[in-house]
Every structure is written in structure tokens, then in C-alpha cells.
Short mmCIF file of C-alpha atoms in Angstrom, two decimals:
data_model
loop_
_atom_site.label_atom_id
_atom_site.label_comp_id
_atom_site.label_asym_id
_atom_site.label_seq_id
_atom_site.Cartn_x
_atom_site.Cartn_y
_atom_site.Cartn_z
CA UNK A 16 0.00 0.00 0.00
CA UNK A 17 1.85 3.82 -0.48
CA UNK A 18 1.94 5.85 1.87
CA UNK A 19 -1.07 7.98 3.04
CA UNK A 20 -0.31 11.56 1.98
CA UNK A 21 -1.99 14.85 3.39
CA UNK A 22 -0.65 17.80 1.85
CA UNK A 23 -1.50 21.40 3.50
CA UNK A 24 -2.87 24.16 0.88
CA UNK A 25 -3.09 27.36 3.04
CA UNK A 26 -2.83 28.00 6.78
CA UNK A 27 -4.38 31.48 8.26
CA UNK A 28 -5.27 32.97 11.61
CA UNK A 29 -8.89 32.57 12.60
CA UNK A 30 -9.44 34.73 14.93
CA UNK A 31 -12.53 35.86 17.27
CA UNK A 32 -14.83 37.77 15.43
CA UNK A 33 -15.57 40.54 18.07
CA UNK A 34 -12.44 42.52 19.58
CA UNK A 35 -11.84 41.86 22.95
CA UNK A 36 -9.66 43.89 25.53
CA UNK A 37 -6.71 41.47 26.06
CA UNK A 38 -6.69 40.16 29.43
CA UNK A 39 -4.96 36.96 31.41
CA UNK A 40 -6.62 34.30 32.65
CA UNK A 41 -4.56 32.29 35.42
CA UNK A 42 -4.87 27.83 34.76
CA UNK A 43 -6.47 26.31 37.27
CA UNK A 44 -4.72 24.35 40.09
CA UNK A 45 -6.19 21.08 38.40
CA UNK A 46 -5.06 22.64 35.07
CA UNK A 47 -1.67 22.75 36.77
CA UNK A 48 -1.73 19.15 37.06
CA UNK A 49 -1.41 18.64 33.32
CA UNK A 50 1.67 18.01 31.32
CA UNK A 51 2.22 20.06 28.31
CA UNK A 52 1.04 17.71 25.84
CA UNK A 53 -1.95 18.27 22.94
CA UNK A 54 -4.84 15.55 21.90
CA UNK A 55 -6.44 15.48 18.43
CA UNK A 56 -10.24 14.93 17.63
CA UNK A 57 -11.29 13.95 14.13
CA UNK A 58 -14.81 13.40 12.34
CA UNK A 59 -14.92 11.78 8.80
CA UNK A 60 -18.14 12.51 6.84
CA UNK A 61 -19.44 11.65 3.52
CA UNK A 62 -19.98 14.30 1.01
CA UNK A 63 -21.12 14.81 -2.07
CA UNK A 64 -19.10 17.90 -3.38
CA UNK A 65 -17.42 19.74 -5.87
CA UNK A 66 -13.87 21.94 -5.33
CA UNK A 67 -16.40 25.37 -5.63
CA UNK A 68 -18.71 23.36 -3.27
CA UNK A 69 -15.42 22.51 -0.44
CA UNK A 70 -14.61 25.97 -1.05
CA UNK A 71 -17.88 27.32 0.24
CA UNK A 72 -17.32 24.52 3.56
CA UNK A 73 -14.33 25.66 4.53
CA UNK A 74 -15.82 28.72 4.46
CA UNK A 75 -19.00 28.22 6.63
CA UNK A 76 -16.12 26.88 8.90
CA UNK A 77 -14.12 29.52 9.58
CA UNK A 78 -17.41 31.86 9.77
CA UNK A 79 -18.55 30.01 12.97
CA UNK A 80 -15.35 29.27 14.14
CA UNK A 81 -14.50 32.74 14.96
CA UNK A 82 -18.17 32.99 16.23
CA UNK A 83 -17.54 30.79 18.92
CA UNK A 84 -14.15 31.94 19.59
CA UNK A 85 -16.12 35.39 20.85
CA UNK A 86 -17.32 32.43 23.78
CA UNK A 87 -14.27 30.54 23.90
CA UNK A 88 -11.89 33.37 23.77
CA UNK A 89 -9.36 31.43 25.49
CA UNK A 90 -9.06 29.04 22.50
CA UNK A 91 -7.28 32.06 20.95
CA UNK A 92 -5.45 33.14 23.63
CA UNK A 93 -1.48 31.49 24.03
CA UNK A 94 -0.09 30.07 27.07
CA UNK A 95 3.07 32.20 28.50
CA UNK A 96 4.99 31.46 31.85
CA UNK A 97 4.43 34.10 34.67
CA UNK A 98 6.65 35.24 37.13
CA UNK A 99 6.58 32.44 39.13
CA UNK A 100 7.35 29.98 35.93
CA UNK A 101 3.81 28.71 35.72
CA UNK A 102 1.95 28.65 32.65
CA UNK A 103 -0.87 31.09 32.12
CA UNK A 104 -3.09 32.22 29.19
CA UNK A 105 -2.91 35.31 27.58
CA UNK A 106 -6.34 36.16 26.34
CA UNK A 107 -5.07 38.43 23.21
CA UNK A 108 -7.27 36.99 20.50
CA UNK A 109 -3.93 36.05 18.63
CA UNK A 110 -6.08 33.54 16.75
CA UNK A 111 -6.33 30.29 15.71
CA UNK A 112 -4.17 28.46 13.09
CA UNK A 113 -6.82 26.93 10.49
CA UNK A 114 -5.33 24.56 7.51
CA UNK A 115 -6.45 24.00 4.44
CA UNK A 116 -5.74 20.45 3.38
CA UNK A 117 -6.19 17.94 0.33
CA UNK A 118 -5.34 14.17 0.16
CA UNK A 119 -5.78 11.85 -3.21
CA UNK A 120 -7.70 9.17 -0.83
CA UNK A 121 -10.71 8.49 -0.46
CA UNK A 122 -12.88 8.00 3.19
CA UNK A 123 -12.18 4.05 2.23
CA UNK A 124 -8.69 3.96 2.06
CA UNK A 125 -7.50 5.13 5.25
CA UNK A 126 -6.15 3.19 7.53
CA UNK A 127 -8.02 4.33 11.16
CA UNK A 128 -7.08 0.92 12.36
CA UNK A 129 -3.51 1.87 12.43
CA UNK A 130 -3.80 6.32 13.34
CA UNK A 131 0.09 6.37 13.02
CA UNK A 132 -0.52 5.93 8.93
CA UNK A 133 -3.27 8.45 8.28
CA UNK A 134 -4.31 10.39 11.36
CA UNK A 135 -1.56 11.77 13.60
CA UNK A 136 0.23 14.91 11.56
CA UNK A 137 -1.84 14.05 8.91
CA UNK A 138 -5.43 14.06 9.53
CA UNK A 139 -5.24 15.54 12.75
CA UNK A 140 -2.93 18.97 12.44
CA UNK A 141 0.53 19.26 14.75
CA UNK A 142 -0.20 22.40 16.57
CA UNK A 143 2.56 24.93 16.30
CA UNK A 144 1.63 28.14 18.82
CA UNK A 145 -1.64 28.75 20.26
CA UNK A 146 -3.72 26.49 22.02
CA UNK A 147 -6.00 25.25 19.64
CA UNK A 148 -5.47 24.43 15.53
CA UNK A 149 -8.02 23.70 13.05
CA UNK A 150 -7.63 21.66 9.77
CA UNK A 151 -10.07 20.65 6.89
CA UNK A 152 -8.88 17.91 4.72
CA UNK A 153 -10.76 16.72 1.59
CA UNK A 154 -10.75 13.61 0.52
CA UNK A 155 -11.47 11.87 -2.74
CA UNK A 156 -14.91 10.87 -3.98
CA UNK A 157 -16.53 13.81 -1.82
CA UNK A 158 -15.02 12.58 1.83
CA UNK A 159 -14.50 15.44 4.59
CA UNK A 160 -12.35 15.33 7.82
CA UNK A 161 -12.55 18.11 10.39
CA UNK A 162 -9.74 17.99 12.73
CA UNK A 163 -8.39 19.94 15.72
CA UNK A 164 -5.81 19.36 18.09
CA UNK A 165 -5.90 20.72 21.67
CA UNK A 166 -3.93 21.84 24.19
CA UNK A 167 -4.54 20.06 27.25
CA UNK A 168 -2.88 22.39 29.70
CA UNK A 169 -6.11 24.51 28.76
CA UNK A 170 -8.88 21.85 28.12
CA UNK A 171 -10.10 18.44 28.94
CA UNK A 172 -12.11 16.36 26.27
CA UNK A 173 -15.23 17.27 28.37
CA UNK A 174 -14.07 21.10 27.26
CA UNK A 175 -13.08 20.05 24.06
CA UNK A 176 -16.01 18.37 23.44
CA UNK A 177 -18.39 21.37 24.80
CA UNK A 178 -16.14 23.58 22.09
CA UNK A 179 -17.13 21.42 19.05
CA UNK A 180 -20.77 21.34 19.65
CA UNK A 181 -20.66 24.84 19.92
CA UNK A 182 -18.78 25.62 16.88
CA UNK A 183 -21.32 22.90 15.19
CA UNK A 184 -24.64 24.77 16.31
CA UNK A 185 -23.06 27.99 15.57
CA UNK A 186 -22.11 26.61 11.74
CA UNK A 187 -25.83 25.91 11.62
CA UNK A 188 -26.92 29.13 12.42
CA UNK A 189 -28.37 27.82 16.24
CA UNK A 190 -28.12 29.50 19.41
CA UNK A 191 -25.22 27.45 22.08
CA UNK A 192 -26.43 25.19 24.41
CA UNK A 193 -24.04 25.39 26.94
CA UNK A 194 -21.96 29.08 26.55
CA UNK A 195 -18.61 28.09 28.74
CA UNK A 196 -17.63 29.30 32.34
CA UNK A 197 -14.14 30.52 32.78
CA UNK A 198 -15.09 30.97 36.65
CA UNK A 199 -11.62 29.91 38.25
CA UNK A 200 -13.26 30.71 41.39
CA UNK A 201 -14.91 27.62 41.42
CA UNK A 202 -11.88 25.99 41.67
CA UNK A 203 -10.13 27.84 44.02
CA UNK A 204 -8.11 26.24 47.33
CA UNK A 205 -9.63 26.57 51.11
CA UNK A 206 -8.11 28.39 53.86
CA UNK A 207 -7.03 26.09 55.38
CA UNK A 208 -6.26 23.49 53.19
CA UNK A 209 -6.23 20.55 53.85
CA UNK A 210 -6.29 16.66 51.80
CA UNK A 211 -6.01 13.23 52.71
CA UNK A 212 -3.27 11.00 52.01
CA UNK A 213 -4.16 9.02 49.28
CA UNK A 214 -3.68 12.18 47.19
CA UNK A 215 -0.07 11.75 47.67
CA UNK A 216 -0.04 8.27 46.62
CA UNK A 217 -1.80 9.72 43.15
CA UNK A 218 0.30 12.30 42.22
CA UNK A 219 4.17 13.48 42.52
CA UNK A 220 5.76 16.70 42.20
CA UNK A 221 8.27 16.73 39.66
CA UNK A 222 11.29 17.27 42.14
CA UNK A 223 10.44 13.99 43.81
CA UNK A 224 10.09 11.74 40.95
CA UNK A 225 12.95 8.88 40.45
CA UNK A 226 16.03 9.84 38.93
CA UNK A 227 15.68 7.24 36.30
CA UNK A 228 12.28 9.04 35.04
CA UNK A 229 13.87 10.48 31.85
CA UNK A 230 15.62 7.26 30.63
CA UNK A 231 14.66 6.47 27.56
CA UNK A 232 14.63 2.82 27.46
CA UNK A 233 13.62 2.39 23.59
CA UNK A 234 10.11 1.41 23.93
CA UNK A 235 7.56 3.37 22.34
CA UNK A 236 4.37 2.76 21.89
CA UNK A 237 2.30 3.01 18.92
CA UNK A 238 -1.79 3.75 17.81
CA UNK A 239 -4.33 1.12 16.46
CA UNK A 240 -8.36 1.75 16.58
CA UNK A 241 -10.75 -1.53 17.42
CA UNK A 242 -14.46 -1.55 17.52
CA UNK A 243 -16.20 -4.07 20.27
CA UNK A 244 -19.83 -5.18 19.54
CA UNK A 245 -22.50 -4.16 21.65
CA UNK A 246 -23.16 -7.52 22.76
CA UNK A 247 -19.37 -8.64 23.93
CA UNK A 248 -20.03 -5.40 25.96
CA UNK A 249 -22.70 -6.79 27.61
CA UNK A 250 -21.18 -10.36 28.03
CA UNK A 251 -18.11 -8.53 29.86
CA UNK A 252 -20.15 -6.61 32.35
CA UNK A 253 -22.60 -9.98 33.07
CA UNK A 254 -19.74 -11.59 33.76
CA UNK A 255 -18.14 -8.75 36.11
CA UNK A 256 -21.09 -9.08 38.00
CA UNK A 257 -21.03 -12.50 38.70
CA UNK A 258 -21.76 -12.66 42.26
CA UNK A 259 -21.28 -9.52 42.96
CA UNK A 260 -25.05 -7.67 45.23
CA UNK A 261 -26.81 -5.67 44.00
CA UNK A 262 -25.60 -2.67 45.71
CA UNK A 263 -22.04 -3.05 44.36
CA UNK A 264 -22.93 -3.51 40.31
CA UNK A 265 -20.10 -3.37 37.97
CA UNK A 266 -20.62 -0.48 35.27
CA UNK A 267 -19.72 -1.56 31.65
CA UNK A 268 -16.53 0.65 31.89
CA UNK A 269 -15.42 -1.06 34.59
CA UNK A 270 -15.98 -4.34 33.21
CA UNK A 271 -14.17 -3.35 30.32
CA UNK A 272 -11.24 -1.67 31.90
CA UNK A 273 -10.59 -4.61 34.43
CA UNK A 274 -10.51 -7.31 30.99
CA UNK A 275 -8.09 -4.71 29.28
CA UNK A 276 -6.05 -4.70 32.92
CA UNK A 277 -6.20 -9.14 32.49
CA UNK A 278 -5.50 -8.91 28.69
CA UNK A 279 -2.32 -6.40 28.66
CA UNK A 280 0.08 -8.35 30.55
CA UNK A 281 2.01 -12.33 29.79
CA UNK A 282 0.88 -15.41 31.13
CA UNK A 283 4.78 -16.65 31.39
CA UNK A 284 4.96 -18.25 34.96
CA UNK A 285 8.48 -16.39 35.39
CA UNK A 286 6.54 -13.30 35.45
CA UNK A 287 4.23 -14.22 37.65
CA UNK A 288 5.59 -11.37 40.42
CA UNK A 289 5.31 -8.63 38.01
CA UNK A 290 3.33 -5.73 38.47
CA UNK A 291 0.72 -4.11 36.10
CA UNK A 292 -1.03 -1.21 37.53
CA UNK A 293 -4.24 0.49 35.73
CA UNK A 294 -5.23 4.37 36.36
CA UNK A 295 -8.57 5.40 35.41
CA UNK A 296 -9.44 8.99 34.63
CA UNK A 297 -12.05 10.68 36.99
CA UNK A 298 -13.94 13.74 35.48
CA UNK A 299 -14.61 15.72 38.94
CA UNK A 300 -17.46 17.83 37.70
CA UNK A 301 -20.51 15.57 39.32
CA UNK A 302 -18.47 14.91 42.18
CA UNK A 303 -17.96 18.86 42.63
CA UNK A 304 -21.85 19.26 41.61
CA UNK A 305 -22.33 16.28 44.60
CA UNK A 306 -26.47 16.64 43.87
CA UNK A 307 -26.96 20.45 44.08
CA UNK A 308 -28.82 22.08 41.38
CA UNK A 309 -27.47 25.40 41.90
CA UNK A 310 -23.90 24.38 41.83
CA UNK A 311 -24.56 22.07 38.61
CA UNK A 312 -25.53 25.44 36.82
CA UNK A 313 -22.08 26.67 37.54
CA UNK A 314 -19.69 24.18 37.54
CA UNK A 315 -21.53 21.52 34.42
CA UNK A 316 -20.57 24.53 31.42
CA UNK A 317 -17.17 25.02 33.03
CA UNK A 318 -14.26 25.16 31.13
CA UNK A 319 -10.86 23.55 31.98
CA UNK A 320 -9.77 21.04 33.27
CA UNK A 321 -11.14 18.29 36.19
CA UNK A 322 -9.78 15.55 36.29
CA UNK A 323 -8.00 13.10 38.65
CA UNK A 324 -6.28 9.65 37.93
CA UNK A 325 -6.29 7.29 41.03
CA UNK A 326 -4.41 3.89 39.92
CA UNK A 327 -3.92 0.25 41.86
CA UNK A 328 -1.33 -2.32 40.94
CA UNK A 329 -1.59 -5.72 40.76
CA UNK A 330 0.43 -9.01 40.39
CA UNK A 331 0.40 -10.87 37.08
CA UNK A 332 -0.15 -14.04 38.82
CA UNK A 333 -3.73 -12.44 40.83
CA UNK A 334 -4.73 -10.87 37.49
CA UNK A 335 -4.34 -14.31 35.22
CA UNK A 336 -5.49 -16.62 37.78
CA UNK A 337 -8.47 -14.35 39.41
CA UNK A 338 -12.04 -14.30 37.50
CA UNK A 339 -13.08 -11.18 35.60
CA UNK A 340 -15.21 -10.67 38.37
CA UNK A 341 -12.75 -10.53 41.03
CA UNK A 342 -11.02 -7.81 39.56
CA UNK A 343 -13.24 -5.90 38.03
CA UNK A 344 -14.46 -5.28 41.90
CA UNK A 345 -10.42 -4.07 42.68
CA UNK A 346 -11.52 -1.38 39.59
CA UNK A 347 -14.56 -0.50 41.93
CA UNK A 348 -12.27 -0.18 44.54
CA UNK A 349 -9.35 2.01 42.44
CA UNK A 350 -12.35 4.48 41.42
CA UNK A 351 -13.85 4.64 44.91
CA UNK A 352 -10.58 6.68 45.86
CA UNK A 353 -11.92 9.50 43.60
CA UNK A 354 -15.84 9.15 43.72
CA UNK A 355 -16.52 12.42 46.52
CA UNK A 356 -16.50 16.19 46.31
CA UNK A 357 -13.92 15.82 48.64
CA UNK A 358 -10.98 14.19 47.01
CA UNK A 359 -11.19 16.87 44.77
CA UNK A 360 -11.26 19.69 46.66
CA UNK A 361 -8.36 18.19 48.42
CA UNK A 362 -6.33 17.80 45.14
CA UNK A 363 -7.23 21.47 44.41
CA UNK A 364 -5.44 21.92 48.27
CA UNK A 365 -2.64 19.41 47.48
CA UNK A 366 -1.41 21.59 44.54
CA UNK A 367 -1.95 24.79 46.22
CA UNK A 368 0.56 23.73 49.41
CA UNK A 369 3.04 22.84 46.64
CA UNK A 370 3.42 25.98 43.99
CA UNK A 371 4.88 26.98 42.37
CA UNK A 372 6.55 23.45 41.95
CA UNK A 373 5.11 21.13 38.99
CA UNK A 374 2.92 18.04 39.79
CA UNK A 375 1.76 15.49 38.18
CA UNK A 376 -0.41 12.09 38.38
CA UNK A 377 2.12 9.06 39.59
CA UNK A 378 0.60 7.07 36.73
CA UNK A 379 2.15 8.89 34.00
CA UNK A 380 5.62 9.19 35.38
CA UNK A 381 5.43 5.91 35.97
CA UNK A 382 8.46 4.09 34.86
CA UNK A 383 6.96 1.32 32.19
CA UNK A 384 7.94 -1.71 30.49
CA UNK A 385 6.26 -4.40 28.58
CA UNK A 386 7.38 -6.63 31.76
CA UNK A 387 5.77 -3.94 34.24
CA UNK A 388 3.49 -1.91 32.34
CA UNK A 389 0.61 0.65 33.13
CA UNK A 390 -2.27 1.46 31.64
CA UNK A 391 -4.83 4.94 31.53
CA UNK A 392 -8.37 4.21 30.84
CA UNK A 393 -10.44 7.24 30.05
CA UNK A 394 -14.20 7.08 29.66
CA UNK A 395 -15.53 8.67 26.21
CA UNK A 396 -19.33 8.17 26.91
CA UNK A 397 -19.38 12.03 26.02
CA UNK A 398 -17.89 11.78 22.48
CA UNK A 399 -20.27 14.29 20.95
CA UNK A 400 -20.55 12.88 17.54
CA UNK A 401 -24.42 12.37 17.22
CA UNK A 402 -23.96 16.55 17.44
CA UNK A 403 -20.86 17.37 14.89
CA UNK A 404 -23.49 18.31 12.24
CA UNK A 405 -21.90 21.26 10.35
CA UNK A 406 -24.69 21.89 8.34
CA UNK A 407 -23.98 18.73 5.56
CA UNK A 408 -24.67 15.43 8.16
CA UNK A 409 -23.48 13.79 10.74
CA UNK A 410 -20.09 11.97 10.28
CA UNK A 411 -19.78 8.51 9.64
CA UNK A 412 -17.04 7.80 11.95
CA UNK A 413 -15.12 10.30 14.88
CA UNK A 414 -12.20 9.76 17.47
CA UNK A 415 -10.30 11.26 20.02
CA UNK A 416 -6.16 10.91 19.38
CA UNK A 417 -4.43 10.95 22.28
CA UNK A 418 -0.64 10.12 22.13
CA UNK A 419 -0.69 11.25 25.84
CA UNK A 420 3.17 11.69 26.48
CA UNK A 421 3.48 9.37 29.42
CA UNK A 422 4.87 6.12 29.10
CA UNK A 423 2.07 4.34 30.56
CA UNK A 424 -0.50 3.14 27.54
CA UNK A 425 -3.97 4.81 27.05
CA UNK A 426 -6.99 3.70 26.30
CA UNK A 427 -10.47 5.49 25.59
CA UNK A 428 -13.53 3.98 24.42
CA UNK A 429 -16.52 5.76 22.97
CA UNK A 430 -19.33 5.24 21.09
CA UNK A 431 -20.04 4.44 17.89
CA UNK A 432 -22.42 6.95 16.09
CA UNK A 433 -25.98 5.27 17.03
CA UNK A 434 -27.05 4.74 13.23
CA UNK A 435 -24.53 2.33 12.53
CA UNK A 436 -22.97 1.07 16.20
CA UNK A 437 -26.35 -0.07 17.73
CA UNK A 438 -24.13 0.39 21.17
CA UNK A 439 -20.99 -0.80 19.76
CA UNK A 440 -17.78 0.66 20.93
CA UNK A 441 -14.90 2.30 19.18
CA UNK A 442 -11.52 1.46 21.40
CA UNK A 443 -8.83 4.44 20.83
CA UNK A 444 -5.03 2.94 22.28
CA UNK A 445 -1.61 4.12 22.48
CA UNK A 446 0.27 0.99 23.74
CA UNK A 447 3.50 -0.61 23.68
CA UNK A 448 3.36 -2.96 20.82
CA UNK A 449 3.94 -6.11 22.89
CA UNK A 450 0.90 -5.14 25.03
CA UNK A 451 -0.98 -4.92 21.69
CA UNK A 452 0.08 -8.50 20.25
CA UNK A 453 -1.43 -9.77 23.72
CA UNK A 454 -4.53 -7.71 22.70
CA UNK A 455 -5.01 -9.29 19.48
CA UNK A 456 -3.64 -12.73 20.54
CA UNK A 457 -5.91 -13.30 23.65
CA UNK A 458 -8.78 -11.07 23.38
CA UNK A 459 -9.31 -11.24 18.89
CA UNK A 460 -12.98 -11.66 19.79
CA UNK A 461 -13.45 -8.57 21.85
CA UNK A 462 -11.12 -6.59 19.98
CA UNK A 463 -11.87 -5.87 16.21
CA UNK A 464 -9.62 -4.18 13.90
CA UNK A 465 -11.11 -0.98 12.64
CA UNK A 466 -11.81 -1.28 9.05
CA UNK A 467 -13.50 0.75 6.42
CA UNK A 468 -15.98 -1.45 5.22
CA UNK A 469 -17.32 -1.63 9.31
CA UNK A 470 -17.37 2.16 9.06
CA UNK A 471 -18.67 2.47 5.51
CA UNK A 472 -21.31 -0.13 5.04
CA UNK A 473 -21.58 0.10 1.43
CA UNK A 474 -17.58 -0.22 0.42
#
């Protein structure tokens, strides 16, 4: 097969389209948390069009793109240390880099089971300044990929996310559902602080990390796409619940991460002492909310992020010879350490007692190796693609790409637009490649390559 080629046309400056008096706007403690890494999003759709026709899409584009940048000014804005040497953003309205891009394949030829070919740098833009980039590619026989990639210093998907929908209502001419909050207030630290200590055993400032952090030990881990039918779904979380009351039921993500955690790591006896250890991502929004009304008005359209990653280890020899039951209930147990109000307010204290020094989640400076590895789960229930309607459809197919930085692996499922998936997932991973021949060694009946005739019915 040759290679998968994306070449840029023209790259200009979207920026908001009111003027707005340049201001900062200080990150977050939680933001603080973040390492200075960007995620992608893509959406394929299908498209009738001619080059005039593109032309005129690309145009409708930028038109509500610098709409909603008048709401989501900070997506313009670029991220500058301040005296202390933490980052901040500069609210200037310096724009928005917004590419232009053509490809001689069509929506059937790529590759999404394998991103590294067709969607990182390619599909999905490298961003070079700014927080946020934008790029259009089109694609043979009518196809159409809108792409961004985001800074996550500034955003979480759940911001991200809250940003496309936007920028898809305003391309159709509709009011926003949910403007953003830039209310940092609601984040801010107590007087006195004060956490418990499980928050240290979650997250490390940098000065106390292992010397041997940096080492680059040659591994590096690599992209693929699966898709898991509805029903295997089901079959995992009936059989995570096996025996488990009623009180304590096992949630399809957890069910799912806790096979992932059994799949990733060998069955050789001599590495039976091993650890694996699995983080899951926590958004802390309906924690913060904690069943108030009033405080779900403020804190649901916030924007930023709010997130926490409590982890547990495990030997190989509990996780191979233990049923998926029994440790799907230690996943229980991992997220319990992040399920209150309080464990994030006392993260938001944690980080305040330690500026202006740099923190971040023990998970991702974890030191990793096919023989000890870690993986990051990260829910995507919220993938907005039933609302990525630019005015010509809904897309046929849409993922996060998240190359995350860390050496642990990554994982995010989400769903599968509802007029094909019929509750099937899409599984997004950034693993070391051994972990991956496990995957599709152990678990080929969960796991499904992504391929275009699953996404495209009618190739």
C-alpha cells in the first residue's frame, strides 16, 4: 500500500470575530496538574461535493469558528509562563491556526485501524503556537475530515467536546447550548487546606520523581483503533457481576477496563511477580456538583480542566489466575478513591501547598515496560458525535487521538455513532506494541480491527 499523503494548501489565523480587551486568565490548580502535551479529535463525513462546493465549507467553517471563539476566547489566547514559571493564558485573541488540506484518498482507504498511517500529523494537524489548531482535509470521492488538536494544559475532552458542539450549532446558524464558564473561582483552594493522604499516593511533584524518570529505554508505543460489539459489551459486564449484590454492580466501563487490565500483561509463569497497575481517569465535575442544582448550573458549562487519575497495581499471577469478576471489583475499589467532592477539593489543596513546583499524576511518570506496564483508561461516553453536524450530516465515523506523552499506555472507548454502532464501541489505544500482540492474541474476539468497510457499510 503507499503511503497515506496529506498535503496542507493554506494556513491562516482565525481569529474571534468581536475585539476583545486582552486580558490573562490564570490555569487552574487542576489545570496545573497537566503536562504540556496536545490531543487530536477527528470526524470523517461523507460528502457529495465539488472543489467550488469545499470551497464554500471551509468557508462556513471559519465563519462560525471565529463565532464561537467570541465564547471561547481562550481558544485564541497562548499560554506564557508568569513570574513564578507557571503557565498562564494570555487572552489576546492572537487567533487560531486553520489549515487548508487535500489528500488523493478516499474515506475508504485510510487506515483508522492503524492512526500512526493516516491520522496523527496528517489528519489531525501538529499544533505549532496557540492552544487550539483547526484543519479541513478533503478527501477523494466527496469525503470530509474536520480535525483539531488541543492543548490540554487549557482543556479536557469534556471542554473540548463542549467547544465542538458549539462551533457545530453555531455553523448551523443555532443558538449554544451550553456558553462556557471561565469561573476559576470555582476551583479555588480553602483556607485552610487541607487533603487526605491518598492524594499523595496519586500524584508526585516533579522534584520527587525517580532519577531514572527520563531514561529512555527504547520502547515506544504506537496507535491502532478496534471496535467491540454491543453484545461482547454486555457479556463482559454480566460476567463482572457474577456474584457480585446488587448494591455493588459493575458499570460496563469497569468491566471493560478490568478485561483490558487481564488482557495487557504475559501469562509466562516467570513473570508471575510482576506488576501491572491500571489508572482510570475521573472527570470531577458531578463529584464537585455532589447533587446540588445550583452548583450544577455553575460548575456543568465550566471550562478547563477536572480531572484526577487514582491507579492500583496488581500481580500478574492475581490478574491471570483471578475471574473477571474478582477484579473488576479491585476497579470498583481504584475508582472509589476519587468518587466524593472531597478528594477533589483536596487535590485542588494538594497543589496549592506545593506551587509553584510542577505536579503530576504518579501514573504517568510511571516508569513502564512491557514486563511492568501501566495502563490509563479514560471514559468517552461524552464523544459528541451524534452533534458534529456542520450543516452537511453527521459523520460517519469520529475519534479522540491521544498520544498522551506518558509512558504508561492509554486507552479510551466511545461510542459508535448510534445509526450504525447499535451500542458498539470504538476502542482508541496508544500501547507498547507487545501489550498490543497480547490484545489481538488473547482477546481477537473482543477486539476488532477498525476497518472501512465496518465504518462504511456500502464499500
Amino acid at each position: 500500500m503507499s503511503e497515506f499523503v496529506v498535503k496542507v494548501c493554506k494556513t491562516e489565523k482565525v481569529a474571534a470575530a468581536l475585539p476583545m480587551q486582552e486580558h490573562w486568565l490564570p490555569l487552574s490548580n487542576l489545570d496545573l496538574l497537566l503536562p504540556p502535551v496536545d490531543f487530536g479529535i477527528f470526524f470523517c463525513y461523507e460528502h457529495d461535493e465539488t472543489e467550488q462546493h469545499f470551497s464554500q465549507i471551509v468557508g462556513a467553517l471559519k465563519k462560525a469558528l471565529a463565532l464561537t471563539l467570541v465564547s471561547y476566547y481562550a481558544f485564541a489566547g497562548v499560554l506564557v509562563r508568569n513570574g513564578a514559571g507557571e503557565p498562564e493564558l494570555l487572552c489576546n485573541n492572537s487567533g487560531v491556526d486553520f489549515m487548508e488540506a487535500v489528500s488523493d484518498a478516499g474515506l475508504e482507504d485510510l487506515n483508522l485501524y492503524n492512526p500512526d498511517e493516516c491520522v496523527a500529523g496528517k489528519l489531525v494537524p501538529l499544533k505549532k503556537r496557540g492552544v487550539l489548531a483547526v484543519q479541513v482535509t478533503q478527501l477523494k470521492r466527496g469525503g470530509i475530515v474536520v480535525a483539531c488538536a488541543v492543548s490540554h494544559q487549557v482543556a479536557d475532552a469534556y471542554s473540548a467536546n463542549m467547544f465542538l458542539v458549539s462551533w457545530a450549532e453555531m455553523a448551523r446558524c443555532k443558538q449554544l447550548s451550553q456558553p462556557p464558564s471561565f469561573r476559576r473561582s470555582l476551583l479555588l483552594s480553602r483556607r485552610p487546606g487541607s487533603f487526605d493522604h491518598s492524594v499523595d499516593s496519586m500524584f508526585v511533584t516533579i522534584s520527587d520523581l525517580p532519577p531514572d524518570h527520563s531514561e529512555d529505554d527504547g520502547e515506544s508505543a504506537i496507535r491502532r483503533i478496534y471496535y467491540i460489539k454491543a453484545d461482547r459489551i454486555r457479556e463482559l459486564q454480566q460476567e463482572a457481576n457474577a456474584g457480585n449484590s446488587k448494591h455493588n454492580r459493575i458499570t460496563k466501563l469497569e468491566a471493560f477496563s478490568a478485561f483490558l487490565w487481564k488482557t495487557v500483561i504475559s501469562a509466562d509463569n516467570s513473570c508471575r511477580d510482576n506488576v501491572c497497575r491500571l489508572g482510570i481517569v475521573v472527570d470531577g465535575r458531578s463529584r464537585l456538583i455532589d447533587g446540588d442544582a445550583d452548583k450544577a448550573k455553575l460548575i456543568n458549562p465550566y471550562f478547563g480542566n477536572v480531572l484526577s487519575i487514582p491507579f492500583g497495581e496488581k500481580k500478574f499471577r492475581d490478574l491471570n489466575e483471578k475471574g473477571l469478576n474478582w477484579v473488576a471489583s479491585e476497579v470498583h475499589e481504584i475508582l472509589k478513591a476519587a468518587a466524593g467532592k472531597e478528594h477533589f477539593l483536596g487535590l485542588i489543596d494538594w497543589v496549592e501547598e506545593r506551587r509553584p513546583e510542577p505536579a503530576l499524576a504518579r501514573i504517568y511518570a510511571a516508569k513502564v515496560t512491557e514486563e511492568e506496564p501501566a495502563v490509563v483508561v479514560s471514559s468517552g461516553k461524552m464523544f459528541p458525535i451524534e452533534k458534529m453536524d456542520f450543516g452537511w450530516g453527521r459523520p460517519v465515523f469520529g475519534s479522540y487521538d491521544f498520544p498522551w506523552g506518558g509512558k504508561s499506555g492509554y486507552v479510551m472507548p466511545m461510542p459508535m455513532p448510534s445509526a450504525k454502532g447499535n451500542g458498539d464501541w470504538i476502542v482508541y489505544m496508544h500501547l507498547l506494541r507487545g501489550q498490543l500482540e497480547l490484545i489481538e492474541m488473547n482477546a481477537s474476539n473482543v477486539f476488532n480491527p477498525l476497518t472501512s468497510d465496518y465504518v462504511l457499510p456500502s464499500v
